[in-house]
Every structure is written in C-alpha cells, then in structure tokens.
Short mmCIF file of C-alpha atoms in Angstrom, two decimals:
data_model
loop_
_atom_site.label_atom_id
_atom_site.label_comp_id
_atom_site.label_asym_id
_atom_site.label_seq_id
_atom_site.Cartn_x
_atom_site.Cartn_y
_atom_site.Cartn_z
CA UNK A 1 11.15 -86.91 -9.37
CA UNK A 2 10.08 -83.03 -9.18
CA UNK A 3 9.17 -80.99 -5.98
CA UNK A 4 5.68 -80.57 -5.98
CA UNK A 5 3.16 -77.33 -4.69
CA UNK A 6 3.93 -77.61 -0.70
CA UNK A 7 7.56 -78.08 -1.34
CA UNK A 8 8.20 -75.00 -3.46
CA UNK A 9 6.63 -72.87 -0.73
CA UNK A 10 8.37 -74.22 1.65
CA UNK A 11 11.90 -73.65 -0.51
CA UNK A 12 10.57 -69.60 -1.22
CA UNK A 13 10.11 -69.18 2.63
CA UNK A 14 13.86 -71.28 3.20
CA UNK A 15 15.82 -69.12 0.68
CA UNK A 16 14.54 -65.59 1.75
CA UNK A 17 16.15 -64.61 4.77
CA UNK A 18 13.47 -62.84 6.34
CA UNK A 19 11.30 -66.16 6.30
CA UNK A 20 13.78 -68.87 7.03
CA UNK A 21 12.60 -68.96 10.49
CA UNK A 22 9.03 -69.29 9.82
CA UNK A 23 10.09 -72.00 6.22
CA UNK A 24 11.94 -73.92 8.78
CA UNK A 25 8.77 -74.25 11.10
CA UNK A 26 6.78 -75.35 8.21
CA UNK A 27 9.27 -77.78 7.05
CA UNK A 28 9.46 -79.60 10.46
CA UNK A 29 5.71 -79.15 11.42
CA UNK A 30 4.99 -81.20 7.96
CA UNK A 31 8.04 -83.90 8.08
CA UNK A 32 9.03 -84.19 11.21
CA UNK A 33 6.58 -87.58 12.18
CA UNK A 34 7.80 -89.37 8.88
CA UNK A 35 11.39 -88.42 9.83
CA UNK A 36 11.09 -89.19 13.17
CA UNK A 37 10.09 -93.00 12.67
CA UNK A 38 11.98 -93.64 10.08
CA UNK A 39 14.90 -92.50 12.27
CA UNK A 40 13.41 -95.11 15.36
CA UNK A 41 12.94 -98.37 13.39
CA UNK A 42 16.81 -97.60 12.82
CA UNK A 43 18.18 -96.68 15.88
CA UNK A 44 15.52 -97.66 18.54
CA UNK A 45 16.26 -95.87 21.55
CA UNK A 46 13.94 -92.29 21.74
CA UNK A 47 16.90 -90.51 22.95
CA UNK A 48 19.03 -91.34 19.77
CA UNK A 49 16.12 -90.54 17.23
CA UNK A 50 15.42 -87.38 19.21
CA UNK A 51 19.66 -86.73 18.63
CA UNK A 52 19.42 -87.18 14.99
CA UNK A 53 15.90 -86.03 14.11
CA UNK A 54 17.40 -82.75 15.54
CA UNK A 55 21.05 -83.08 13.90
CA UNK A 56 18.94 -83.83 10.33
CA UNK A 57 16.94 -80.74 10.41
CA UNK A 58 19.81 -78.47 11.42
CA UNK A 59 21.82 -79.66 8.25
CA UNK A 60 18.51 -79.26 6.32
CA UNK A 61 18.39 -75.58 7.64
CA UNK A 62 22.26 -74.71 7.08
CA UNK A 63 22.97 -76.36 3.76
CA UNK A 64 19.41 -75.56 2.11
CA UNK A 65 21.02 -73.45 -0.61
CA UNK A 66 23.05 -76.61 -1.71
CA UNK A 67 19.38 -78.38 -2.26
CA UNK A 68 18.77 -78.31 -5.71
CA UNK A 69 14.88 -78.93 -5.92
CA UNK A 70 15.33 -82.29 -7.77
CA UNK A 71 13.99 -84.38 -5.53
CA UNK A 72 11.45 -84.17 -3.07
CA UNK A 73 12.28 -82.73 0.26
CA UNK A 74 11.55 -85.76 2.17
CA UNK A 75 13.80 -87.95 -0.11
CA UNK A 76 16.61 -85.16 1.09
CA UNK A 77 15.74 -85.23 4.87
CA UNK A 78 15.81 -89.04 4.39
CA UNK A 79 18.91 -88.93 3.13
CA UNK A 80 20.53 -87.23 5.22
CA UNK A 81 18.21 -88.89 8.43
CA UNK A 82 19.94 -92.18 6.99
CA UNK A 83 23.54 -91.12 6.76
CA UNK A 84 22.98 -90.12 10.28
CA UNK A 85 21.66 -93.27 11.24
CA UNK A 86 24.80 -94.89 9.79
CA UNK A 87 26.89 -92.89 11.31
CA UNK A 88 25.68 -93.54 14.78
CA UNK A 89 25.48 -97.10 13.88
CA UNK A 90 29.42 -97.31 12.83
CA UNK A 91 30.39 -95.67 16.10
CA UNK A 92 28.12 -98.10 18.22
CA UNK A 93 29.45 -101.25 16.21
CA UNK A 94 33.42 -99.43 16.46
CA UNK A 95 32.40 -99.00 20.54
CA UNK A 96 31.06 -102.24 21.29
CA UNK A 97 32.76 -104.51 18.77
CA UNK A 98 30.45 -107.00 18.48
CA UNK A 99 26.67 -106.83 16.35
CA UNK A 100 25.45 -109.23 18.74
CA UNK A 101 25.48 -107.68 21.42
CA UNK A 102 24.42 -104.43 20.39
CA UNK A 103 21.25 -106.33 19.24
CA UNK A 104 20.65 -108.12 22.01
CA UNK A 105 20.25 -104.85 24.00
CA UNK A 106 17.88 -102.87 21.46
CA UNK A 107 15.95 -106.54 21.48
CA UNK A 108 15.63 -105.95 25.55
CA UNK A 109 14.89 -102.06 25.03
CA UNK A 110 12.30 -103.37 22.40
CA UNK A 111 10.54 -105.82 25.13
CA UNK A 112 10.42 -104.05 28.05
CA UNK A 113 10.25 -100.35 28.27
CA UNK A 114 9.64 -99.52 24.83
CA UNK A 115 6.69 -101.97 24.05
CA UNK A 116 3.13 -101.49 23.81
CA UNK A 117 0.77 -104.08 25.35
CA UNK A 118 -0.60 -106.86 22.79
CA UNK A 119 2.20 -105.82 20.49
CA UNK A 120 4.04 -109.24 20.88
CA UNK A 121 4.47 -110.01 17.26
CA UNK A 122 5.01 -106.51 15.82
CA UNK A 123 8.12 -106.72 18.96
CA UNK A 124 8.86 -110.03 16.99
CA UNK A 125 8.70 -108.93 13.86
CA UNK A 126 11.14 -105.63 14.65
CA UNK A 127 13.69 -107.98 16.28
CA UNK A 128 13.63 -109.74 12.90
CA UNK A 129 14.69 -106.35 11.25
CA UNK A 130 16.78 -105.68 13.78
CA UNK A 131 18.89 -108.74 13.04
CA UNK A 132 19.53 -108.00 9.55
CA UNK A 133 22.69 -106.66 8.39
CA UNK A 134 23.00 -102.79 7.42
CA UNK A 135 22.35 -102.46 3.92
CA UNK A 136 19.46 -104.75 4.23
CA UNK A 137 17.70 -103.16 7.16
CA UNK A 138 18.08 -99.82 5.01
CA UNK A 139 16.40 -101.43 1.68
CA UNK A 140 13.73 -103.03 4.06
CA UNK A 141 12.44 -100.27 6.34
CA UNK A 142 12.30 -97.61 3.66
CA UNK A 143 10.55 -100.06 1.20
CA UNK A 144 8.59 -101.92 3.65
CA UNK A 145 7.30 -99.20 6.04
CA UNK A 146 7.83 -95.71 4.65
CA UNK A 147 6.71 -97.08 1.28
CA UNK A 148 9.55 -95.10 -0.75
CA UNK A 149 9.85 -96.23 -4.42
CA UNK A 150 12.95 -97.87 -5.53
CA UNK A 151 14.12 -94.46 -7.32
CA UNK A 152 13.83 -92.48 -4.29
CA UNK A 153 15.52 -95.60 -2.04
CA UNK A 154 18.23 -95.30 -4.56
CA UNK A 155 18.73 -91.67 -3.97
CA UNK A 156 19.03 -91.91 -0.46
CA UNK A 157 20.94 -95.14 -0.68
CA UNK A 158 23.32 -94.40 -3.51
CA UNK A 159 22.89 -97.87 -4.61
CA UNK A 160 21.07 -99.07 -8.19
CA UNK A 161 17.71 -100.53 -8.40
CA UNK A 162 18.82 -104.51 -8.96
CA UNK A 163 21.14 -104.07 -5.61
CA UNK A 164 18.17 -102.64 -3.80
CA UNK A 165 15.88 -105.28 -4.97
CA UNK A 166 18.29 -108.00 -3.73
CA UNK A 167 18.67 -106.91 -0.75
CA UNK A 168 14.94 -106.53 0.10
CA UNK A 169 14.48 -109.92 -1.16
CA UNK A 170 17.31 -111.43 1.16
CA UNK A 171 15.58 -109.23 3.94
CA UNK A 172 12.29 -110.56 3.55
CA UNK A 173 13.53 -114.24 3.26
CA UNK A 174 15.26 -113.68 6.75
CA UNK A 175 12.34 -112.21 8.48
CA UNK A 176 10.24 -115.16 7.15
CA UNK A 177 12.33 -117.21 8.31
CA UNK A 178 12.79 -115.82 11.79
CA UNK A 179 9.20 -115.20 12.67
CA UNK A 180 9.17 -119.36 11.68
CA UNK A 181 11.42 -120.09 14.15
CA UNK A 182 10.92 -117.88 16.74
CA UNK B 1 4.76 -100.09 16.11
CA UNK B 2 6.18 -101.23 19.52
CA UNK B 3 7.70 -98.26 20.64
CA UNK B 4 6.09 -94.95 22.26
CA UNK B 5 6.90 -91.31 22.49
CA UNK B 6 7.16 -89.55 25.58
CA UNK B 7 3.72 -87.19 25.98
CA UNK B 8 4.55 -84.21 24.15
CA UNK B 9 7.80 -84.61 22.09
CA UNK B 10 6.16 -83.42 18.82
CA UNK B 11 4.96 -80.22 20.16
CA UNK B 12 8.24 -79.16 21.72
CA UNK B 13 11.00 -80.71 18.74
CA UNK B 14 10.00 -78.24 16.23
CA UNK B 15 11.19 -74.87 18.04
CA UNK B 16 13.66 -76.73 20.16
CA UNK B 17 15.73 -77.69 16.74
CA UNK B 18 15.32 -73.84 15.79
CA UNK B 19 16.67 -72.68 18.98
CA UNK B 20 19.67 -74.88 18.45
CA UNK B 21 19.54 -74.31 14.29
CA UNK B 22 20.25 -70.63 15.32
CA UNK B 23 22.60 -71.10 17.86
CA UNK B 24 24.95 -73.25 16.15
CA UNK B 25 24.49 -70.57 13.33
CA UNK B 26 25.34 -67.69 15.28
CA UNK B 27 28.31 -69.96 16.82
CA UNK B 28 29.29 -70.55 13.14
CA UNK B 29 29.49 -66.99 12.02
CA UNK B 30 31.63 -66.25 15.09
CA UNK B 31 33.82 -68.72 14.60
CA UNK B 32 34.18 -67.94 10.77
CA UNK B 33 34.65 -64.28 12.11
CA UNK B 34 37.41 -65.14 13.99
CA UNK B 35 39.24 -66.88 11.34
CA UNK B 36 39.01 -64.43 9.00
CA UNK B 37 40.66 -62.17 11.35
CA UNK B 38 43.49 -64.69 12.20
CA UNK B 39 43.69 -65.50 8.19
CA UNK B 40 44.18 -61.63 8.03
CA UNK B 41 46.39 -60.88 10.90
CA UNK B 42 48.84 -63.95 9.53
CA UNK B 43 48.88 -62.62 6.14
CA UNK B 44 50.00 -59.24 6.86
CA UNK B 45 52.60 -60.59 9.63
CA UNK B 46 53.96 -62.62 6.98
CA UNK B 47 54.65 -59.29 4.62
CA UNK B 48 56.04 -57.31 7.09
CA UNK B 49 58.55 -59.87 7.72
CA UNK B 50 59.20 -60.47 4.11
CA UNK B 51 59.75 -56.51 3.18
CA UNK B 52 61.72 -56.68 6.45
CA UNK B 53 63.90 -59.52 5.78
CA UNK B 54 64.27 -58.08 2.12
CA UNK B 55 65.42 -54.53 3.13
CA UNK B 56 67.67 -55.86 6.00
CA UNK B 57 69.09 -58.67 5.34
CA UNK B 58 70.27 -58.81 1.65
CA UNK B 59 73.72 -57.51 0.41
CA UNK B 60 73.68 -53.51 -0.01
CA UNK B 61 74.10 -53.39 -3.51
CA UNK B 62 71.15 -56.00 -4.26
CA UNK B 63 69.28 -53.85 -1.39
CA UNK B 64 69.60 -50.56 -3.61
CA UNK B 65 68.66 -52.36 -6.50
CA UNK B 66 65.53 -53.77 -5.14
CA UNK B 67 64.71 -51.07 -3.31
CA UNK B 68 64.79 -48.96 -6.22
CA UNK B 69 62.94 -51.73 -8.26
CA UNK B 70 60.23 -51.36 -5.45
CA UNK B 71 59.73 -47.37 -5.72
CA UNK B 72 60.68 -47.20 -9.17
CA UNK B 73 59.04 -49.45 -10.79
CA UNK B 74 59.56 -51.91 -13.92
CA UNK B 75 60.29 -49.11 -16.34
CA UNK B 76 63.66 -48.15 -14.03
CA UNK B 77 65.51 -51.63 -14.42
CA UNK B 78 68.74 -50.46 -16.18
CA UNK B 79 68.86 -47.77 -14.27
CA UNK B 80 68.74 -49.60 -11.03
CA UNK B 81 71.40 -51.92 -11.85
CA UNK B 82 73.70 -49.33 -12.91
CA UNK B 83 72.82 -47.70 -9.13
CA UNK B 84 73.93 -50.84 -7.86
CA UNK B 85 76.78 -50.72 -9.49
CA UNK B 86 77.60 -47.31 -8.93
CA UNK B 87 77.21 -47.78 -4.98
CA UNK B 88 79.52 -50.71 -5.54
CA UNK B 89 82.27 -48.88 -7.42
CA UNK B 90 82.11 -46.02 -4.67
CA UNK B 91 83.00 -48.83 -1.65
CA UNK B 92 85.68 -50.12 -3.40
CA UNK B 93 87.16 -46.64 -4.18
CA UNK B 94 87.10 -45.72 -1.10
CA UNK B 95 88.41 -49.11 0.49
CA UNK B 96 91.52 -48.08 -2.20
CA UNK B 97 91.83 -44.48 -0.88
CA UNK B 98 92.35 -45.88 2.40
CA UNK B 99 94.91 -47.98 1.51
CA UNK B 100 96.82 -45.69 -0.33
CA UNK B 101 96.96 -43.45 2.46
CA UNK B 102 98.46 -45.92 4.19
CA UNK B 103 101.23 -46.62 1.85
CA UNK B 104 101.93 -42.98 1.95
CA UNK B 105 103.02 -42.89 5.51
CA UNK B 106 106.10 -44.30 6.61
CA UNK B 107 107.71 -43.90 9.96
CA UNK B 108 104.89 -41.47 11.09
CA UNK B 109 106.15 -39.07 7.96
CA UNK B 110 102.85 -38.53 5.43
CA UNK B 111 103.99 -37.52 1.72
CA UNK B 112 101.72 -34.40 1.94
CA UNK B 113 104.62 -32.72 4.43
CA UNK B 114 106.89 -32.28 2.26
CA UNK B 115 110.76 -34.08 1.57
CA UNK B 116 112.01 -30.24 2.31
CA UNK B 117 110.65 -30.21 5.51
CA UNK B 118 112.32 -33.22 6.58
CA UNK B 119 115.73 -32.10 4.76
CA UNK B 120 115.75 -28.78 6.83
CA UNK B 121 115.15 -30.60 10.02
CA UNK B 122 118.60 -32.65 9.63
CA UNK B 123 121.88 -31.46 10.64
CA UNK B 124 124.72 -31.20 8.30
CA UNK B 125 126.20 -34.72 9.22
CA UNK B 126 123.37 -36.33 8.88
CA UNK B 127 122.68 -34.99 5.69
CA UNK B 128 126.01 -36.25 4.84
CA UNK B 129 125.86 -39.58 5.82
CA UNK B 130 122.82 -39.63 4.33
CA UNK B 131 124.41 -38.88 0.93
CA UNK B 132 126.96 -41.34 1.89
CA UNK B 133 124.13 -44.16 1.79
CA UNK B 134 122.33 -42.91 -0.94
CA UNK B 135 126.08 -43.52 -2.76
CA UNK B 136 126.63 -47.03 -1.43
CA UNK B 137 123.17 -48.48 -1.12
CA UNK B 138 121.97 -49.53 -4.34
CA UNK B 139 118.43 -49.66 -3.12
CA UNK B 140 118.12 -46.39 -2.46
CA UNK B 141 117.27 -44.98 -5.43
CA UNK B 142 113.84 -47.12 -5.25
CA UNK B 143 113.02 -46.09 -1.75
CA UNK B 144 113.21 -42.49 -2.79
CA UNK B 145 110.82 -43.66 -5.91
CA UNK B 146 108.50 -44.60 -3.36
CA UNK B 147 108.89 -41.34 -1.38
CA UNK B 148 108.51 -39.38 -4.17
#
C-alpha cells in the first residue's frame, strides 16, 4: 500500500498550518461520498451517518500528524468511519438489549421512508445484510460494495486475510439463503 | 441503493465539519490552557507548603541544619551539623544556668549577697545560738558547704 499523487497533496496542504483549512476542504470534497455510504449501509438512519461522517473527519483533521502515509487516506478515514460505526452500534445493542429488535426497526426505516420506488429487492437484499452479525456485515459491505481488497479490509478490520475470507463466505451463504426464503 | 439524501447534504457537510473541526479545536486549546494553569498553580502550592512545613514544623536544631543545607549548599555539610550542634549545646547551657540559679537561692537569700551581709544583720544572740547549732547539729557543716 503507498499514498499515491492526490494524497500527498492533500497531506502537504494538512501538515502546513497555513493550509490546513483549505487540505481539509480538499480532503472532504474528494472522500466524503465514499465515506458517507459506507457509513449508511452500516448504520442506516441519515441522521447517524451525518453524526459520524462528521465525527470521522474531525479526528482525521486533529490527529493528521499521527497518519503516517502508509496507507491510503481512504483506508484511514475507513478505519476510523468503521470504529465509529461500531461504536454506535455497541451503544444501540447495550441500549436496546436485544439485535432483533434493533433490526426490525432499521428493516421498517429501510421500507418506508428511506426507500426508493422499484427498489424492492435491493430493500431485500440490505435487510439480508442487515441481519448478519457484526464482523460479517463489516467483511461484506467493504468487500462487496466499496470493493476494498482484503489487505486494506484487514487494515481497517485488524483481522488476517483467512478470518476475513470466512467471514465473507458465511455472509454470502446467509444472504443467499435469505433472498431464497424471503 | 434504497436509501436517499436529503437535497443538498453534500454541498453543506464539507464546511459544516470545518466549522465544528475548528471549534472543538479552539475548545481544545482552551481547555488544555486551563490545565496547564491548574497543573502550574498546584505545583507551586504544593512547594510552598513543603518549604513551609520544612522551616516550621521540624525540631530547631534539624531546622538550622537544613536551613543552612538550603543556603549553603552541599559543600557546607560538616559545618552545618556542627551549627546544629552548637545551637543545641547553647539551650542546654542555658536550661543549666537557670537551674543553678535556682539552687543558689534559698529562703529569698541569693549567694551573690554575700554571708557577711547576712552575719551583720543578726544580733548578738542570734549569732550565738547560731554557733550553738552549728556545735550540736552535725549537718551543719554540709549546709554551710552548700552556702558557700
């Protein structure tokens, strides 16, 4: 993984002082889309994304001298979109105490306010990710949709390549199986 | 994907999060400001107190000592302790003195005036029953030791 042409201009303007402002602009105008929808297939409601999309780029903008340049800046910002994510999730599952229910009420948001006509089985298809537990949900949406190789998942997941694998193979045996039934 | 945006989000996200990236900055530096100051504040509070509670509240002689040790410096130890010692040996002299004195006055009568002075003051018959005693008491002789 190395930062390529866009990124390193985007670090210079970060790191000097003067340009922060106008890096961080830059950084948002080109990520924030990406960020953004990787953030909703997670959390579903708009309001929530909109919470973290903003609560990811303010760490991004505070700790961007502890960013190395290792990885690509998008891996980061997934990273830390995806911790976020987790976090919110933990508190929801600590506040309602029960998955099911919690599911059951993004399925609803998902099938009335939030859906697009003629979108039936992409609404059935997201209720079948929705289902899934955690880890696999993770694996599935940045493999699946944002297209991420395993590396980069692994970076953002802290998990090794054969776990990662597993998972999206149990994920996409579930969804399978769902859209089946359903 | 089955979910939509409200009309507009994208445009306004990018310098809302900068508004509140600088905020939260500013709010930060305050704050870390602040604790400096309080980190400062406590430190110094906590040496005053110490140089207090050392100059006040310890023994004399370990006061001069470490007082000295303060001003002095390393170089000075010996010295110091013998000050210590010094100030010590003064206290108790004095605390002796004063005792002494004590032992010196019977019956209101300090040695310094003189045995003459009380001999002239007596009348003849006292003065001879006083030899008369001095004869017959065998203890006498040590009291005048003592007087003397």
């Amino acid at each position: 993984m190395t930062t390529d042409r866009s990124d390193e201009q985007i670090l210079l303007l970060l790191r000097e002082p003067a340009t922060k402002e106008k890096g961080f602009r830059v950084m948002m105008d080109t990520y924030k889309e990406r960020i953004y929808w990787h953030i909703r297939r997670l959390v579903v409601l708009h309001e929530d994304t909109e919470d973290i999309l903003q609560e990811t780029f303010i760490n991004a903008y505070r700790f961007i001298g502890s960013f190395n340049g290792k990885s690509k800046i998008y891996t980061w910002l997934y990273r830390i979109a995806t911790n976020e994510c987790i976090r919110l999730l933990r508190n929801r599952k600590k506040m309602k105490q029960n998955i099911e229910e919690l599911t059951a009420k993004h399925t609803l948001k998902l099938s009335t306010t939030d859906m697009e006509s003629g979108d039936e089985i992409l609404v059935k298809f997201q209720n079948a990710i929705l289902r899934l537990p955690e880890k696999q949900r993770l694996v599935f949406t940045l493999r699946y949709y944002d297209d991420l190789p395993y590396e980069e998942i692994c970076y953002i997941l802290k998990t090794s390549v054969n776990a990662l694998k597993t998972n999206y193979h149990y994920a996409q045996e579930k969804i399978k199986q769902h859209m089946l039934n359903s | 994907m089955p979910y939509s945006v409200p009309d507009g989000f994208f445009d306004r996200i990018t310098e809302k999060t900068l508004n509140e990236a600088l905020q939260r900055e500013k709010a930060r530096r305050k704050y870390v400001l602040i604790w400096r100051s309080m980190a400062i504040a406590a430190s110094l509070t906590a040496l005053i107190v110490t140089g207090y509670l050392l100059i006040n509240l310890l023994p004399p002689g370990k006061t001069g000592q470490t007082a000295q040790n303060i001003t002095a410096g390393p170089q000075n130890e010996v010295q110091n302790g013998e000050l210590g010692i010094v100030i010590d040996t003064l206290l108790v002299k004095e605390d002796y003195d004063n005792k002494e004195n004590e032992a010196n006055t019977v019956n209101g009568i300090t040695n310094e005036e003189g045995i003459d002075d009380v001999l002239s003051s007596l009348t003849n018959e006292e003065l001879m029953e006083l030899a008369a005693m001095f004869i017959s008491d065998m203890f006498m002789e040590e009291t005048d030791n003592i007087l003397q």
